[in-house]
Coordinates of N, CA and C in Angstrom, one line a residue:
S1 N -37.3 158.1 -20.7 CA -36.2 158.6 -21.4 C -35.9 157.6 -22.6
A2 N -35.2 158.0 -23.6 CA -34.8 157.2 -24.7 C -34.0 156.0 -24.3
K3 N -33.0 156.2 -23.4 CA -32.2 155.1 -22.9 C -33.0 154.0 -22.2
A4 N -33.9 154.4 -21.3 CA -34.7 153.5 -20.6 C -35.6 152.7 -21.6
S5 N -36.2 153.4 -22.5 CA -37.0 152.7 -23.5 C -36.2 151.7 -24.3
Q6 N -35.0 152.1 -24.7 CA -34.2 151.2 -25.5 C -33.8 149.9 -24.6
R7 N -33.5 150.2 -23.4 CA -33.2 149.0 -22.5 C -34.3 148.1 -22.4
V8 N -35.5 148.6 -22.1 CA -36.7 147.8 -22.0 C -36.9 147.0 -23.3
F9 N -36.8 147.6 -24.4 CA -37.0 147.0 -25.7 C -36.0 145.8 -25.8
R10 N -34.8 146.1 -25.5 CA -33.7 145.0 -25.5 C -34.0 143.9 -24.5
E11 N -34.3 144.2 -23.3 CA -34.6 143.2 -22.3 C -35.8 142.3 -22.6
L12 N -36.7 142.9 -23.3 CA -37.9 142.1 -23.7 C -37.6 141.2 -24.9
G13 N -36.4 141.2 -25.4 CA -35.9 140.4 -26.5 C -36.5 140.8 -27.8
L14 N -36.7 142.1 -28.0 CA -37.4 142.6 -29.2 C -36.4 143.1 -30.2
T15 N -35.1 143.3 -29.8 CA -34.1 143.9 -30.7 C -34.0 143.2 -32.0
H16 N -34.0 141.9 -32.0 CA -33.8 141.1 -33.2 C -35.0 140.4 -33.7
N17 N -36.2 140.9 -33.3 CA -37.5 140.3 -33.7 C -37.8 140.9 -35.0
P18 N -37.9 140.1 -36.1 CA -38.1 140.6 -37.4 C -39.6 141.2 -37.6
R19 N -40.5 140.8 -36.7 CA -41.9 141.3 -36.9 C -42.2 142.6 -36.1
V20 N -41.1 143.1 -35.5 CA -41.3 144.3 -34.7 C -40.4 145.5 -35.2
V21 N -41.0 146.6 -35.4 CA -40.2 147.8 -35.8 C -40.2 148.7 -34.6
A22 N -39.0 149.1 -34.2 CA -38.8 149.8 -32.9 C -39.1 151.3 -33.1
T23 N -40.4 151.6 -33.2 CA -40.8 153.0 -33.3 C -40.7 153.7 -31.9
Q24 N -40.6 155.0 -31.9 CA -40.5 155.7 -30.7 C -41.8 155.5 -29.8
G25 N -42.9 155.5 -30.5 CA -44.2 155.3 -29.8 C -44.3 153.9 -29.2
L26 N -43.9 152.9 -29.9 CA -43.9 151.5 -29.3 C -43.0 151.4 -28.1
M27 N -41.8 151.9 -28.3 CA -40.8 151.9 -27.2 C -41.3 152.6 -25.9
E28 N -41.9 153.8 -26.1 CA -42.5 154.5 -25.0 C -43.6 153.8 -24.3
L29 N -44.5 153.2 -25.1 CA -45.6 152.4 -24.5 C -45.1 151.2 -23.7
L30 N -44.1 150.5 -24.3 CA -43.5 149.4 -23.5 C -42.9 149.8 -22.2
L31 N -42.2 150.9 -22.2 CA -41.6 151.5 -21.0 C -42.7 151.8 -20.0
A32 N -43.7 152.5 -20.4 CA -44.8 152.8 -19.5 C -45.5 151.6 -18.9
E33 N -45.7 150.6 -19.8 CA -46.4 149.3 -19.4 C -45.5 148.6 -18.4
V34 N -44.2 148.5 -18.6 CA -43.3 147.8 -17.7 C -43.3 148.5 -16.4
L35 N -43.1 149.9 -16.4 CA -43.1 150.6 -15.1 C -44.4 150.4 -14.3
H36 N -45.5 150.5 -15.0 CA -46.8 150.3 -14.3 C -47.0 148.9 -13.8
T37 N -46.5 147.9 -14.6 CA -46.6 146.5 -14.1 C -45.7 146.3 -12.9
M38 N -44.5 146.9 -12.9 CA -43.6 146.7 -11.7 C -44.2 147.4 -10.5
A39 N -44.8 148.5 -10.7 CA -45.4 149.3 -9.6 C -46.8 148.9 -9.2
R40 N -47.4 148.0 -10.1 CA -48.8 147.6 -9.9 C -49.7 148.8 -9.8
I41 N -49.5 149.7 -10.7 CA -50.4 150.8 -10.9 C -51.2 150.7 -12.2
P42 N -52.5 150.8 -12.1 CA -53.3 150.7 -13.3 C -52.8 151.7 -14.4
L43 N -52.9 151.3 -15.6 CA -52.5 152.2 -16.7 C -53.6 152.1 -17.8
F44 N -54.1 153.3 -18.2 CA -55.0 153.4 -19.3 C -54.3 154.0 -20.5
V45 N -54.2 153.2 -21.5 CA -53.5 153.6 -22.7 C -54.6 154.0 -23.7
V46 N -54.7 155.2 -24.1 CA -55.7 155.7 -25.0 C -55.1 156.3 -26.2
G47 N -55.5 156.1 -27.4 CA -55.0 156.7 -28.6 C -55.7 156.2 -29.8
P48 N -55.4 156.9 -30.9 CA -56.0 156.4 -32.2 C -55.6 155.1 -32.6
A49 N -56.3 154.5 -33.5 CA -55.9 153.2 -34.1 C -54.6 153.3 -34.7
G50 N -53.8 152.2 -34.6 CA -52.5 152.2 -35.3 C -51.4 152.8 -34.5
T51 N -51.6 153.0 -33.2 CA -50.5 153.6 -32.4 C -49.8 152.6 -31.5
S52 N -49.9 151.3 -31.8 CA -49.2 150.2 -31.1 C -49.7 149.9 -29.7
K53 N -50.9 150.3 -29.4 CA -51.5 150.1 -28.0 C -51.6 148.6 -27.8
S54 N -52.2 147.8 -28.7 CA -52.4 146.4 -28.5 C -51.1 145.6 -28.7
L55 N -50.4 146.1 -29.7 CA -49.1 145.4 -30.0 C -48.1 145.5 -28.8
S56 N -48.0 146.6 -28.2 CA -47.1 146.7 -27.1 C -47.5 145.8 -25.9
L57 N -48.8 145.8 -25.6 CA -49.3 144.9 -24.6 C -49.0 143.4 -24.9
S58 N -49.3 143.1 -26.1 CA -49.1 141.7 -26.6 C -47.6 141.3 -26.5
L59 N -46.7 142.2 -26.9 CA -45.3 141.9 -26.8 C -44.8 141.8 -25.4
L60 N -45.3 142.6 -24.5 CA -45.0 142.6 -23.1 C -45.4 141.2 -22.5
A61 N -46.7 140.9 -22.8 CA -47.2 139.6 -22.2 C -46.4 138.4 -22.7
E62 N -46.1 138.5 -24.0 CA -45.3 137.4 -24.6 C -44.0 137.2 -23.9
A63 N -43.3 138.3 -23.7 CA -42.0 138.3 -23.1 C -42.1 137.8 -21.6
L64 N -43.1 138.3 -20.9 CA -43.2 137.9 -19.5 C -43.6 136.5 -19.3
Q65 N -44.2 135.9 -20.3 CA -44.6 134.5 -20.2 C -43.6 133.6 -20.9
N66 N -42.5 134.1 -21.4 CA -41.5 133.3 -22.1 C -40.5 132.8 -21.0
H67 N -40.6 131.6 -20.6 CA -39.7 131.1 -19.6 C -38.2 131.1 -20.0
Q68 N -37.9 130.8 -21.2 CA -36.5 130.8 -21.7 C -35.9 132.2 -21.7
L69 N -36.7 133.2 -22.1 CA -36.3 134.5 -22.1 C -36.1 135.1 -20.7
R70 N -37.0 134.7 -19.8 CA -36.9 135.1 -18.4 C -35.7 134.5 -17.8
G71 N -35.4 133.3 -18.1 CA -34.2 132.7 -17.5 C -32.9 133.3 -17.9
S72 N -32.9 134.0 -19.0 CA -31.6 134.6 -19.5 C -31.6 136.1 -19.1
S73 N -32.6 136.7 -18.5 CA -32.6 138.1 -18.2 C -33.0 138.4 -16.8
L74 N -32.0 138.9 -16.0 CA -32.2 139.3 -14.6 C -33.4 140.3 -14.5
F75 N -33.4 141.2 -15.5 CA -34.5 142.2 -15.6 C -35.8 141.6 -15.6
L76 N -36.0 140.6 -16.5 CA -37.3 139.9 -16.6 C -37.6 139.0 -15.4
Q77 N -36.6 138.5 -14.8 CA -36.8 137.7 -13.6 C -37.4 138.5 -12.5
R78 N -37.2 139.8 -12.5 CA -37.7 140.6 -11.4 C -39.2 141.1 -11.7
Q79 N -39.6 140.8 -12.9 CA -41.0 141.2 -13.3 C -42.0 140.1 -12.9
P80 N -43.2 140.5 -12.6 CA -44.2 139.5 -12.3 C -44.7 138.7 -13.6
F81 N -45.1 137.5 -13.4 CA -45.9 136.8 -14.4 C -47.2 137.5 -14.4
F82 N -47.9 137.4 -15.6 CA -49.3 138.0 -15.5 C -50.2 137.3 -16.5
S83 N -51.4 137.4 -16.2 CA -52.5 136.9 -17.0 C -53.1 138.1 -17.8
L84 N -53.2 137.9 -19.1 CA -53.7 139.0 -20.0 C -55.0 138.6 -20.5
T85 N -56.0 139.4 -20.3 CA -57.4 139.3 -20.8 C -57.6 140.4 -21.8
I86 N -58.1 140.1 -23.0 CA -58.4 141.2 -23.9 C -59.9 141.1 -24.2
L87 N -60.6 142.2 -23.9 CA -62.0 142.3 -24.1 C -62.3 143.3 -25.3
Q88 N -63.1 142.8 -26.2 CA -63.5 143.7 -27.4 C -64.6 144.7 -26.9
A89 N -64.3 145.9 -27.0 CA -65.2 147.0 -26.6 C -66.2 147.1 -27.8
S90 N -67.5 146.8 -27.5 CA -68.5 146.9 -28.5 C -69.8 147.1 -27.8
S91 N -70.9 147.2 -28.6 CA -72.2 147.4 -28.0 C -72.6 146.1 -27.2
E92 N -71.9 145.0 -27.4 CA -72.2 143.8 -26.7 C -71.5 143.8 -25.3
L93 N -70.5 144.6 -25.1 CA -69.8 144.7 -23.8 C -70.7 145.5 -22.8
S94 N -71.3 144.8 -21.9 CA -72.2 145.5 -20.9 C -71.4 145.8 -19.7
E95 N -72.0 146.6 -18.8 CA -71.4 146.9 -17.5 C -71.2 145.6 -16.7
R96 N -72.2 144.7 -16.8 CA -72.1 143.4 -16.1 C -71.0 142.6 -16.5
I97 N -70.8 142.5 -17.8 CA -69.7 141.7 -18.4 C -68.3 142.2 -17.9
L98 N -68.2 143.5 -18.0 CA -67.0 144.2 -17.6 C -66.7 144.0 -16.1
R99 N -67.8 144.2 -15.3 CA -67.6 144.0 -13.8 C -67.3 142.6 -13.5
D100 N -67.9 141.6 -14.2 CA -67.6 140.2 -13.9 C -66.1 139.9 -14.3
E101 N -65.6 140.5 -15.3 CA -64.2 140.3 -15.7 C -63.3 140.8 -14.7
F102 N -63.6 142.0 -14.2 CA -62.7 142.6 -13.2 C -62.8 141.7 -11.9
E103 N -64.0 141.3 -11.5 CA -64.1 140.4 -10.3 C -63.4 139.1 -10.5
R104 N -63.4 138.5 -11.7 CA -62.7 137.3 -12.0 C -61.2 137.5 -11.9
A105 N -60.7 138.7 -12.4 CA -59.3 139.0 -12.3 C -58.9 139.2 -10.9
Q106 N -59.7 139.8 -10.1 CA -59.4 140.1 -8.7 C -59.3 138.7 -7.9
A107 N -60.3 137.8 -8.2 CA -60.2 136.5 -7.6 C -59.0 135.8 -8.0
W108 N -58.5 135.9 -9.2 CA -57.3 135.2 -9.6 C -56.1 135.8 -8.9
V109 N -56.0 137.1 -8.8 CA -54.9 137.8 -8.1 C -54.9 137.3 -6.6
D110 N -56.1 137.3 -6.0 CA -56.2 136.9 -4.6 C -55.6 135.5 -4.3
K111 N -55.6 134.6 -5.3 CA -55.1 133.3 -5.1 C -53.6 133.2 -5.4
Q112 N -53.0 134.2 -5.9 CA -51.6 134.2 -6.3 C -50.7 134.9 -5.3
D113 N -49.4 134.6 -5.5 CA -48.4 135.3 -4.8 C -48.4 136.8 -5.3
E114 N -48.7 137.7 -4.5 CA -48.8 139.1 -5.0 C -47.5 139.7 -5.6
Q115 N -46.4 139.1 -5.2 CA -45.1 139.6 -5.7 C -44.8 139.0 -7.1
Q116 N -45.4 137.9 -7.4 CA -45.0 137.2 -8.6 C -46.1 137.2 -9.7
E117 N -47.3 137.6 -9.4 CA -48.4 137.5 -10.3 C -49.1 138.9 -10.5
A118 N -49.6 139.1 -11.7 CA -50.4 140.4 -11.9 C -51.4 140.1 -13.0
V119 N -52.4 140.9 -13.1 CA -53.4 140.7 -14.1 C -53.5 142.0 -15.0
M120 N -53.6 141.8 -16.3 CA -53.8 143.0 -17.2 C -55.1 142.7 -18.0
I121 N -56.0 143.7 -18.0 CA -57.2 143.6 -18.8 C -57.1 144.7 -19.8
C122 N -57.2 144.3 -21.1 CA -57.1 145.2 -22.2 C -58.5 145.4 -22.9
L123 N -58.9 146.6 -23.0 CA -60.2 146.8 -23.7 C -59.8 147.3 -25.1
E124 N -60.2 146.4 -26.1 CA -59.9 146.8 -27.5 C -61.1 147.6 -28.0
E125 N -60.7 148.5 -28.9 CA -61.8 149.4 -29.5 C -62.4 148.6 -30.6

């Protein structure tokens, strides 16, 4: 919903960020990413270039890793910290590299407190 998207945008500290324009698409992606992060459900975001896929994930990661912002937001305090890995999808990205990255991410999660830590892997086009 529009209200939920606006709240997430505000809670992530983006309302007064001069480098971010609050487009409907960006706000919807942020809402979906937050909901999936909270529920620990994988999310595949697919779309044409320029639709804020990478931007939304970067903004979410930045907000969730910002200790000062987390300290001032009960909403963010309830969200897990997470490790973000971005892989460039190209002819160089083999099945082995991808599998190794997912195994590395799983090993990292296995060592963490499951309630406080999460991993996100972003495949860039």
